[in-house]
XYZ file of C-alpha atoms in Angstrom:
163
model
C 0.000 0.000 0.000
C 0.910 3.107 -0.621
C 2.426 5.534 1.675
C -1.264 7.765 2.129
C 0.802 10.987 2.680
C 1.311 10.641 -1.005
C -2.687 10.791 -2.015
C -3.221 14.432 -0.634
C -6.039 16.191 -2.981
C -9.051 14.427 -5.181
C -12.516 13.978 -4.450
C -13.924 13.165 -0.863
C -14.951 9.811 -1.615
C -11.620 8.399 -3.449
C -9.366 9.855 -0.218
C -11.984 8.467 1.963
C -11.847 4.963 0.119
C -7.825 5.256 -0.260
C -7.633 5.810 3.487
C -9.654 2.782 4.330
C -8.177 0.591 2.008
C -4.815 1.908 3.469
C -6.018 0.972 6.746
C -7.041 -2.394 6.118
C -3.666 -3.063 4.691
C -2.320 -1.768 7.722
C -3.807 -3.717 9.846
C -3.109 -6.896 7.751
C 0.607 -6.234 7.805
C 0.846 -6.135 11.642
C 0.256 -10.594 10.898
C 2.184 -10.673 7.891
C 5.197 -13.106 8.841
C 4.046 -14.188 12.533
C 4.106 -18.037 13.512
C 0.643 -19.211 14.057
C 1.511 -19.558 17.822
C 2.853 -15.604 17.869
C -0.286 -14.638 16.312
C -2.251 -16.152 19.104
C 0.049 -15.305 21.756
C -2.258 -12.854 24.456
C 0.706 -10.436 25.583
C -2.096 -7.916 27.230
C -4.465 -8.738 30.396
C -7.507 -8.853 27.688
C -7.994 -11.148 24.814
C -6.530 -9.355 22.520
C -4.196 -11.195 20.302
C -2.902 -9.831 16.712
C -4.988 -12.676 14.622
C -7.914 -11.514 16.571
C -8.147 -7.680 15.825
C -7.773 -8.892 12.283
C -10.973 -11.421 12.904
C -12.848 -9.016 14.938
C -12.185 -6.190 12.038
C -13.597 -8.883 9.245
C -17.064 -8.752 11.336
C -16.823 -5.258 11.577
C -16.771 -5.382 7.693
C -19.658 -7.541 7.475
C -21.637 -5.329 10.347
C -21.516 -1.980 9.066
C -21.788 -2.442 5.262
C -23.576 -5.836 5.004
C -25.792 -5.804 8.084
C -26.105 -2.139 8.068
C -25.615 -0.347 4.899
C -26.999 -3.133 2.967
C -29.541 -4.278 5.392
C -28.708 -7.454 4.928
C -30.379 -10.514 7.965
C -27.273 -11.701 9.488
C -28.214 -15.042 7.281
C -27.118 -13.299 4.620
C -23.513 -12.083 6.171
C -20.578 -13.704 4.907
C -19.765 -15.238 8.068
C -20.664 -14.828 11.853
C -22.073 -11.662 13.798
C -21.169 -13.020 16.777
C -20.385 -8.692 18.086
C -17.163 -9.357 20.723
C -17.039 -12.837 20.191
C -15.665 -11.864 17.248
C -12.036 -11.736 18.739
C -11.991 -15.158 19.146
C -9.991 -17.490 16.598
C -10.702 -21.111 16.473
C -7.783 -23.685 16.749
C -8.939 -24.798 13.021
C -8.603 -21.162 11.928
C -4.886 -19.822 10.587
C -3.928 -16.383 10.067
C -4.289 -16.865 6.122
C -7.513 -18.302 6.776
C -8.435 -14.828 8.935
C -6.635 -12.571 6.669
C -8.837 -14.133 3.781
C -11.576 -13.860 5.630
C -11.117 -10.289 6.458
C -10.033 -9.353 2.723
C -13.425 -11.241 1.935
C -15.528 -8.923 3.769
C -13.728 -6.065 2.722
C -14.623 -6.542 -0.719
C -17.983 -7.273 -0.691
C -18.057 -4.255 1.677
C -15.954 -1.986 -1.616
C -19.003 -3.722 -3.541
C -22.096 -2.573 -1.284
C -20.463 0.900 -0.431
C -19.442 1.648 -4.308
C -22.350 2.796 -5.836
C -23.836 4.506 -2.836
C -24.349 8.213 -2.074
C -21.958 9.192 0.806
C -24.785 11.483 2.155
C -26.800 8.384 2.065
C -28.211 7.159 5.404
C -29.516 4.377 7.214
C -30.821 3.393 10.845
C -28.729 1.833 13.318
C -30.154 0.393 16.480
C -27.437 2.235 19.272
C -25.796 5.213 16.840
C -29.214 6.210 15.264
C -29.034 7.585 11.673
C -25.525 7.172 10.210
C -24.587 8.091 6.398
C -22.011 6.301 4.261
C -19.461 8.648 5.359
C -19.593 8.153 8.739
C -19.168 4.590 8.193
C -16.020 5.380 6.192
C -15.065 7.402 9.155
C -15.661 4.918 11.439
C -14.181 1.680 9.878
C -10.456 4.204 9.252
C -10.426 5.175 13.035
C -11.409 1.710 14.043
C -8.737 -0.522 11.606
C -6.501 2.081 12.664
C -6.920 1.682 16.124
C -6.631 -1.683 15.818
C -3.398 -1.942 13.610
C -1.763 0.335 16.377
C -2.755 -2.551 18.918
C -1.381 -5.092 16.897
C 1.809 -2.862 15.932
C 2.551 -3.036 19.701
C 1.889 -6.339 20.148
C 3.959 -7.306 17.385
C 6.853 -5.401 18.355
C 6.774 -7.351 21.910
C 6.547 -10.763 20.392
C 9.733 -9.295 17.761
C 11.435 -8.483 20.685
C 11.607 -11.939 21.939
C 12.804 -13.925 19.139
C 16.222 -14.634 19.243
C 18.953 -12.536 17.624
């Protein structure tokens, strides 16, 4: 991805969209090259472990542009909306399995979002009426968020591999 300081003018929705995208990629690169054992590895009192901000931000995906902005029944999702369950990997799961899921739901979500008005708006149950942009708002501050998490947690598990 490219560095985003380097897309700096253009139409609201394509810096919006770049940013995301950007984000996403992000977030996937804080996995990228971790043993499925360090990518499990809970470093923090919570449950947080990289592979699971990356499965928790593939049901974010599916909530706010399938569930939401598509109004899709969760029967419909491409995979669970299980809310913070969602942080939870399965033993049968491996981070290529997780980051495909995520880069799944991330597509489909490009697909739902792309011919959309940004003004466009829909209900949500706790935040009310949201538009598209918020979303967009909300997924970049949240897979940001997230890829700063894993960024830390990924620099503890560098720091104890051996030199």
């Amino acid at each position: 991805m490219d560095n985003p300081t380097r897309t700096t003018d253009g139409p609201e929705r394509q810096l919006l969209e770049y940013m995301l995208d950007h984000t996403r990629a992000e977030l996937i690169d804080t996995v990228l090259g971790l043993s499925e054992t360090e990518a499990r590895r809970r470093l923090v009192p919570s449950m947080t472990t990289s592979i699971g901000l990356v499965k928790h931000a593939a049901f974010a995906e599916r909530n706010w542009f399938q569930r939401v902005l598509a109004g899709l029944p969760d029967s419909e999702c491409d995979g669970p909306m299980v809310g913070e369950a969602s942080f939870v990997v399965s033993d049968d799961e491996s981070v290529a399995d997780v980051i495909a899921e995520f880069e799944r739901a991330s597509n489909r979500a490009r697909t739902i979002a792309a011919d959309i008005d940004l003004d466009a708006t829909r209900q949500h149950p706790a935040f009310g009426t949201v538009s598209l942009r918020w979303i967009y708002l909300l997924m970049i501050q949240e897979f940001a968020r997230h890829a700063g998490h894993s960024d830390i947690l990924r620099e503890q598990t560098d720091a104890t591999r051996p030199a």
